Amino acid sequence: MTVRYELVNEIGVITIDNPPVNALSQAVREGLKNAIEGAKFDSSKALLILCTGRTFIAGADISEFGQLPKEPSLPSVLSAIENSEKPVIAALHGSALGGGFELALACHYRCAIPTAEVGLPEVTLGLLPGAGGTQRVPRLAGVEAALDLITSGAPIVAEKAQQLSLIDKVLEGDLQEVALGYAKALVASGAQPRRVRDITIDPATVADDLFVSYRSKLKKRARGQLAPQHIVSCIEAAAKGSFDQGLQTERALFIECRESEQSAAMRHMFFAERNASKVEGLPKETANREVRSVAVIGGGTMGGGIAMCFANAGIPVKLLEISDEALQRGLQLIAKNYGVSVKRGKLTEADAAARQRLITGTTLYADLADCDLVIEAVFESIEVKKEVFTKLDGVCKQKAILATNTSYLDVDAIAAVTSRPEDVIGLHFFSPANVMKLLEIIRGDKTSDEVLATSMSIAKKIQKVPVLSRVCFGFIGNRMLRQYTRETQLCLIEGSSPEQIDRVMVDWGMAMGPLAVGDLAGLDIGYKARQALSDEEKGEPKTYCIADTLAEMGRLGQKTGAGYYRYDPETRARSSDPEVLKIIEAEAHKQGVTRREISNDEILKRLTLALINEGFKILEEGIAQRPGDIDAVYVFGYGFPPYRGGPMFYADQLGLKNVYEMICAYRDKHGELYWTPSALLKELVQEEITLAQWVSDRSLPFRQ
Ligand code: 3H9
């Protein structure tokens, strides 16, 4: 039974038991409605709603969106609760989120244990609270607090919720016991149903321009997104009209969000994020190795960031550098980064100091002998990496996991220099490593199941989104990025300006434009990487000559004050540089390219289709397990807009036939070298199958 009802003395206890997170599936909604109806006729004096398992209701069942609505609807269940003649009390533990928190708000009293959290994360799914949340929160907590809570989607702990009047009582002890005690005390005091809908908002508490200024703030913070703007409209309706009118506004805007492509994309990302850590074919019973201590080799920006990830999770880290001087530089960089977090109010000084103490330095490989996991983050050269792994093989204890943070190189070749290739894996962090959520996990040919399973769970421990990739040049993310960068460079030489390309991509939703990203990362990085390649590997000069010229002029990006743009040495503010256009024109002339006007539409199509076509090739070769994994890589590692669902979801939205035809048109115009359509894409178009269908049917072609 997903919903049970029992009478405990005078209290009708309604228990929801719908693992894993007590989502409000149709069965739960129906069970709740029946329990409330049934309780009308028994001797109960009050009703108590609580949940079994690790959490209170974590929201509507997200997998039901996109299907035909099933009765009873959540709003109808909540109005049955609110209309109950007997007081209804919600008892919260774990996470009371979305529809779950809305249900609690429709109850007449709310209690929670101190560790409980409440929140309305609908906005992270491209939705808004659709069961009265936008109307009840401002009535209890005030309009400004409601705007902050609902447009951020971030949960708050019980104590804070109590301060905002969203919870009445925070109780220590066993939930069922203390909640029953609270319910009995309410009955004894003669407490009556108390309905949030009856509260009126005093217009004097709402500043005249509050909604206008909040909307414009959100236009920047949640650029391009529909739901945050609609949330403001709902809260405005709560402040200015009756509860019933507000509910109507909320319902209409909720449905608009639910049916939007943005919400479909963000719901896809919710499941893509969770599926990414699942490794097909990995036996469930695979043991995890204990990881109690970590070593990071290389104290540069990347190594330091990786060390911080583990220290932040409470795991001690040894940082190894080749000299005392380099080590001190590395440790100082870490101290500086923690200092910035303290300055920004993200960490207390004491917390920062405690984390920093977990990171100790060494210059001796022998000191790594007892570490459970060693991550190499040295210079991107196969020879240097092989040398490091040979040393590690000599000193590390048996069963230590030896990981490389390489972003392109052959993990199998690195593993082959050790006597234990089964213990070697790629753990590819993204810069800044202590901030970016993505962690590509590269499974070598010989990597053991145990090492893979441990890497997946350690990734979660350090709050990363792990995505599995097989070995290939650049793995999932950087292999696709090469194609995106190629088209960026080609658009540049053929006629665009850096400003045009970056503006098109940012307006479309990318966190940053590709050329501004190049300046941020440093143009020397790509330059050095190209120097290590043969002419054949580098490809046609017109795909990199502008970048090379800028780097050779010492225009390395932000750090030198100039790259594709100019940067103010103090503020790092970006401005256009006419010099760059001259460089581009000169390079075009050298390469025999006649520049022309390139439309914004062409830029967008060439850059996104280059990503998509390579994504399909990665799938057909079995480098990625599923399209959603590629989407997770791009959303969590490359600033792809979550509300477009990642490149592969976006391809499905465009229609695979359209995608295929556009790629074929580019092939006919620009040649086969860059625009040969993926065989998988072609096959799916011929069979009239979407990527979503391909995922759900294992018998389809190219399924590994
Ligand atoms: C909403 O409520 C709209 C209302 O306003 C409106 C209506 C009219 N549905 O995250 P985990 C699955 S919108 C379906 O790994 P944790 C999840 O996929 C909803 N499934 O656990 C996973 O499955 P699997 C607003 C859900 O302990 C498993 O449960 N609510 C849902 O790290 C475990 O999840 C939210 O957005 C769901 N609602 O974190 C809250 N939630 O094992 C979404 C989870 O097969 N949920 N699953 O991979 C969360 O934030 C986290 O799950 C939570 C637990 C913090 C609760």
mmCIF file of C-alpha atoms in Angstrom, residues 452-645:
data_model
loop_
_atom_site.group_PDB
_atom_site.id
_atom_site.type_symbol
_atom_site.label_atom_id
_atom_site.label_comp_id
_atom_site.label_asym_id
_atom_site.label_seq_id
_atom_site.Cartn_x
_atom_site.Cartn_y
_atom_site.Cartn_z
ATOM 1 C CA LEU A 452 35.328 1.782 -12.221
ATOM 2 C CA ALA A 453 32.650 1.330 -9.555
ATOM 3 C CA THR A 454 34.850 3.021 -6.947
ATOM 4 C CA SER A 455 35.531 5.949 -9.267
ATOM 5 C CA MET A 456 31.792 6.410 -9.869
ATOM 6 C CA SER A 457 31.035 6.503 -6.171
ATOM 7 C CA ILE A 458 33.969 8.719 -5.232
ATOM 8 C CA ALA A 459 32.775 11.162 -7.918
ATOM 9 C CA LYS A 460 29.435 11.413 -6.151
ATOM 10 C CA LYS A 461 31.164 11.875 -2.816
ATOM 11 C CA ILE A 462 32.957 14.940 -4.169
ATOM 12 C CA GLN A 463 29.646 16.116 -5.681
ATOM 13 C CA LYS A 464 30.537 15.670 -9.322
ATOM 14 C CA VAL A 465 28.388 14.365 -12.140
ATOM 15 C CA PRO A 466 30.391 11.380 -13.403
ATOM 16 C CA VAL A 467 30.051 10.431 -17.069
ATOM 17 C CA LEU A 468 31.663 7.316 -18.497
ATOM 18 C CA SER A 469 33.708 7.490 -21.699
ATOM 19 C CA ARG A 470 35.736 4.954 -23.597
ATOM 20 C CA VAL A 471 39.220 5.874 -24.803
ATOM 21 C CA CYS A 472 39.506 8.055 -27.912
ATOM 22 C CA PHE A 473 41.316 11.313 -28.690
ATOM 23 C CA GLY A 474 39.629 13.936 -26.472
ATOM 24 C CA PHE A 475 37.059 11.477 -25.046
ATOM 25 C CA ILE A 476 33.457 12.733 -25.272
ATOM 26 C CA GLY A 477 33.750 16.416 -24.438
ATOM 27 C CA ASN A 478 36.955 17.546 -26.095
ATOM 28 C CA ARG A 479 36.469 15.349 -29.134
ATOM 29 C CA MET A 480 33.217 17.184 -29.826
ATOM 30 C CA LEU A 481 34.741 20.509 -28.856
ATOM 31 C CA ARG A 482 37.337 20.142 -31.624
ATOM 32 C CA GLN A 483 34.551 20.173 -34.195
ATOM 33 C CA TYR A 484 32.845 23.152 -32.544
ATOM 34 C CA THR A 485 36.174 25.012 -32.439
ATOM 35 C CA ARG A 486 36.893 24.123 -36.058
ATOM 36 C CA GLU A 487 33.620 25.675 -37.206
ATOM 37 C CA THR A 488 34.247 28.709 -34.981
ATOM 38 C CA GLN A 489 37.623 29.259 -36.658
ATOM 39 C CA LEU A 490 36.171 28.685 -40.118
ATOM 40 C CA CYS A 491 33.331 31.171 -39.534
ATOM 41 C CA LEU A 492 35.954 33.631 -38.315
ATOM 42 C CA ILE A 493 38.188 33.350 -41.367
ATOM 43 C CA GLU A 494 35.259 33.218 -43.790
ATOM 44 C CA GLY A 495 33.734 36.488 -42.608
ATOM 45 C CA SER A 496 32.521 36.702 -38.988
ATOM 46 C CA SER A 497 33.998 38.746 -36.165
ATOM 47 C CA PRO A 498 34.702 37.324 -32.693
ATOM 48 C CA GLU A 499 31.934 39.562 -31.321
ATOM 49 C CA GLN A 500 29.359 38.217 -33.774
ATOM 50 C CA ILE A 501 30.144 34.567 -33.056
ATOM 51 C CA ASP A 502 30.198 35.002 -29.292
ATOM 52 C CA ARG A 503 27.003 37.066 -29.297
ATOM 53 C CA VAL A 504 25.115 34.498 -31.376
ATOM 54 C CA MET A 505 26.106 31.650 -29.064
ATOM 55 C CA VAL A 506 25.469 33.579 -25.851
ATOM 56 C CA ASP A 507 22.096 34.839 -27.083
ATOM 57 C CA TRP A 508 21.219 31.249 -27.869
ATOM 58 C CA GLY A 509 22.054 30.298 -24.293
ATOM 59 C CA MET A 510 25.706 29.229 -24.029
ATOM 60 C CA ALA A 511 27.292 30.436 -20.788
ATOM 61 C CA MET A 512 30.103 32.037 -22.818
ATOM 62 C CA GLY A 513 30.974 32.415 -26.475
ATOM 63 C CA PRO A 514 33.735 30.141 -27.833
ATOM 64 C CA LEU A 515 36.251 32.929 -28.402
ATOM 65 C CA ALA A 516 35.770 34.490 -24.979
ATOM 66 C CA VAL A 517 36.282 30.981 -23.559
ATOM 67 C CA GLY A 518 39.536 30.716 -25.509
ATOM 68 C CA ASP A 519 40.730 34.003 -24.007
ATOM 69 C CA LEU A 520 39.757 32.853 -20.518
ATOM 70 C CA ALA A 521 41.519 29.500 -20.785
ATOM 71 C CA GLY A 522 44.591 31.005 -22.495
ATOM 72 C CA LEU A 523 45.350 30.722 -26.213
ATOM 73 C CA ASP A 524 48.722 29.134 -25.416
ATOM 74 C CA ILE A 525 46.992 25.931 -24.313
ATOM 75 C CA GLY A 526 45.585 25.093 -27.750
ATOM 76 C CA TYR A 527 48.728 26.413 -29.388
ATOM 77 C CA LYS A 528 51.004 24.100 -27.397
ATOM 78 C CA ALA A 529 48.691 21.165 -28.013
ATOM 79 C CA ARG A 530 48.805 21.829 -31.771
ATOM 80 C CA GLN A 531 52.598 22.077 -31.715
ATOM 81 C CA ALA A 532 52.710 18.456 -30.551
ATOM 82 C CA LEU A 533 50.660 17.298 -33.564
ATOM 83 C CA SER A 534 51.794 16.420 -37.078
ATOM 84 C CA ASP A 535 50.571 18.597 -39.950
ATOM 85 C CA GLU A 536 48.103 15.894 -40.872
ATOM 86 C CA GLU A 537 46.737 15.715 -37.332
ATOM 87 C CA LYS A 538 46.440 19.492 -37.178
ATOM 88 C CA GLY A 539 44.275 19.578 -40.292
ATOM 89 C CA GLU A 540 43.844 22.485 -42.675
ATOM 90 C CA PRO A 541 45.729 25.652 -41.609
ATOM 91 C CA LYS A 542 42.602 27.769 -42.039
ATOM 92 C CA THR A 543 41.095 25.928 -39.043
ATOM 93 C CA TYR A 544 43.791 27.206 -36.678
ATOM 94 C CA CYS A 545 45.945 29.919 -38.325
ATOM 95 C CA ILE A 546 44.196 32.843 -36.605
ATOM 96 C CA ALA A 547 44.557 31.232 -33.183
ATOM 97 C CA ASP A 548 48.222 30.434 -33.871
ATOM 98 C CA THR A 549 48.986 33.972 -35.041
ATOM 99 C CA LEU A 550 47.422 35.520 -31.941
ATOM 100 C CA ALA A 551 49.371 33.158 -29.683
ATOM 101 C CA GLU A 552 52.636 33.848 -31.533
ATOM 102 C CA MET A 553 52.051 37.586 -31.066
ATOM 103 C CA GLY A 554 51.861 36.973 -27.320
ATOM 104 C CA ARG A 555 48.122 37.649 -27.313
ATOM 105 C CA LEU A 556 47.332 34.747 -25.001
ATOM 106 C CA GLY A 557 43.960 35.989 -23.777
ATOM 107 C CA GLN A 558 42.911 37.494 -20.452
ATOM 108 C CA LYS A 559 46.221 36.814 -18.735
ATOM 109 C CA THR A 560 48.150 39.014 -21.209
ATOM 110 C CA GLY A 561 45.411 41.619 -21.532
ATOM 111 C CA ALA A 562 44.712 40.706 -25.158
ATOM 112 C CA GLY A 563 43.545 37.755 -27.221
ATOM 113 C CA TYR A 564 40.462 37.797 -29.428
ATOM 114 C CA TYR A 565 39.501 40.834 -27.333
ATOM 115 C CA ARG A 566 41.266 43.421 -25.213
ATOM 116 C CA TYR A 567 41.017 43.268 -21.413
ATOM 117 C CA ASP A 568 41.369 46.038 -18.881
ATOM 118 C CA PRO A 569 44.371 45.104 -16.712
ATOM 119 C CA GLU A 570 42.528 46.089 -13.521
ATOM 120 C CA THR A 571 38.949 45.015 -14.040
ATOM 121 C CA ARG A 572 39.418 42.463 -16.827
ATOM 122 C CA ALA A 573 36.522 44.209 -18.604
ATOM 123 C CA ARG A 574 36.371 43.067 -22.216
ATOM 124 C CA SER A 575 36.338 45.311 -25.264
ATOM 125 C CA SER A 576 36.577 44.840 -29.018
ATOM 126 C CA ASP A 577 39.964 45.217 -30.661
ATOM 127 C CA PRO A 578 40.091 46.457 -34.300
ATOM 128 C CA GLU A 579 43.587 44.971 -34.491
ATOM 129 C CA VAL A 580 42.073 41.467 -34.363
ATOM 130 C CA LEU A 581 39.945 42.084 -37.419
ATOM 131 C CA LYS A 582 43.065 43.113 -39.318
ATOM 132 C CA ILE A 583 44.808 39.908 -38.234
ATOM 133 C CA ILE A 584 41.821 37.849 -39.359
ATOM 134 C CA GLU A 585 41.695 39.609 -42.749
ATOM 135 C CA ALA A 586 45.414 39.095 -43.270
ATOM 136 C CA GLU A 587 45.118 35.380 -42.444
ATOM 137 C CA ALA A 588 42.130 35.014 -44.771
ATOM 138 C CA HIS A 589 44.184 36.607 -47.536
ATOM 139 C CA LYS A 590 47.115 34.235 -46.900
ATOM 140 C CA GLN A 591 44.810 31.222 -47.023
ATOM 141 C CA GLY A 592 43.083 32.414 -50.195
ATOM 142 C CA VAL A 593 39.718 32.796 -48.429
ATOM 143 C CA THR A 594 37.409 35.540 -49.706
ATOM 144 C CA ARG A 595 35.539 36.898 -46.704
ATOM 145 C CA ARG A 596 31.766 37.273 -46.976
ATOM 146 C CA GLU A 597 28.889 38.213 -44.728
ATOM 147 C CA ILE A 598 27.890 35.288 -42.538
ATOM 148 C CA SER A 599 24.418 35.273 -41.012
ATOM 149 C CA ASN A 600 23.761 34.641 -37.333
ATOM 150 C CA ASP A 601 21.686 31.650 -38.334
ATOM 151 C CA GLU A 602 24.582 30.114 -40.239
ATOM 152 C CA ILE A 603 26.909 30.523 -37.253
ATOM 153 C CA LEU A 604 24.443 28.882 -34.887
ATOM 154 C CA LYS A 605 23.765 25.992 -37.253
ATOM 155 C CA ARG A 606 27.386 25.272 -38.109
ATOM 156 C CA LEU A 607 28.537 25.310 -34.496
ATOM 157 C CA THR A 608 25.694 23.237 -33.072
ATOM 158 C CA LEU A 609 25.516 20.761 -35.971
ATOM 159 C CA ALA A 610 29.277 20.175 -35.713
ATOM 160 C CA LEU A 611 28.736 19.158 -32.079
ATOM 161 C CA ILE A 612 25.706 17.041 -32.875
ATOM 162 C CA ASN A 613 27.265 15.100 -35.777
ATOM 163 C CA GLU A 614 30.326 14.230 -33.678
ATOM 164 C CA GLY A 615 28.024 13.260 -30.791
ATOM 165 C CA PHE A 616 26.325 10.740 -33.081
ATOM 166 C CA LYS A 617 29.708 9.333 -34.137
ATOM 167 C CA ILE A 618 30.663 8.971 -30.469
ATOM 168 C CA LEU A 619 27.471 7.003 -29.893
ATOM 169 C CA GLU A 620 27.884 4.773 -32.928
ATOM 170 C CA GLU A 621 31.428 3.892 -31.801
ATOM 171 C CA GLY A 622 30.252 3.121 -28.271
ATOM 172 C CA ILE A 623 32.491 5.818 -26.734
ATOM 173 C CA ALA A 624 29.499 7.140 -24.771
ATOM 174 C CA GLN A 625 26.904 4.814 -23.262
ATOM 175 C CA ARG A 626 23.843 6.907 -24.133
ATOM 176 C CA PRO A 627 22.847 10.269 -25.659
ATOM 177 C CA GLY A 628 21.918 11.651 -22.224
ATOM 178 C CA ASP A 629 25.540 11.143 -21.104
ATOM 179 C CA ILE A 630 26.735 13.398 -23.913
ATOM 180 C CA ASP A 631 24.143 15.952 -22.874
ATOM 181 C CA ALA A 632 25.374 15.771 -19.275
ATOM 182 C CA VAL A 633 28.950 16.350 -20.474
ATOM 183 C CA TYR A 634 27.942 19.467 -22.365
ATOM 184 C CA VAL A 635 25.607 20.946 -19.751
ATOM 185 C CA PHE A 636 27.851 20.272 -16.737
ATOM 186 C CA GLY A 637 31.235 20.792 -18.397
ATOM 187 C CA TYR A 638 30.887 23.185 -21.319
ATOM 188 C CA GLY A 639 28.213 25.743 -20.397
ATOM 189 C CA PHE A 640 25.565 24.337 -22.767
ATOM 190 C CA PRO A 641 22.164 25.760 -21.759
ATOM 191 C CA PRO A 642 20.286 23.189 -19.621
ATOM 192 C CA TYR A 643 17.009 24.488 -20.999
ATOM 193 C CA ARG A 644 18.051 23.164 -24.407
ATOM 194 C CA GLY A 645 18.814 19.764 -22.897
#
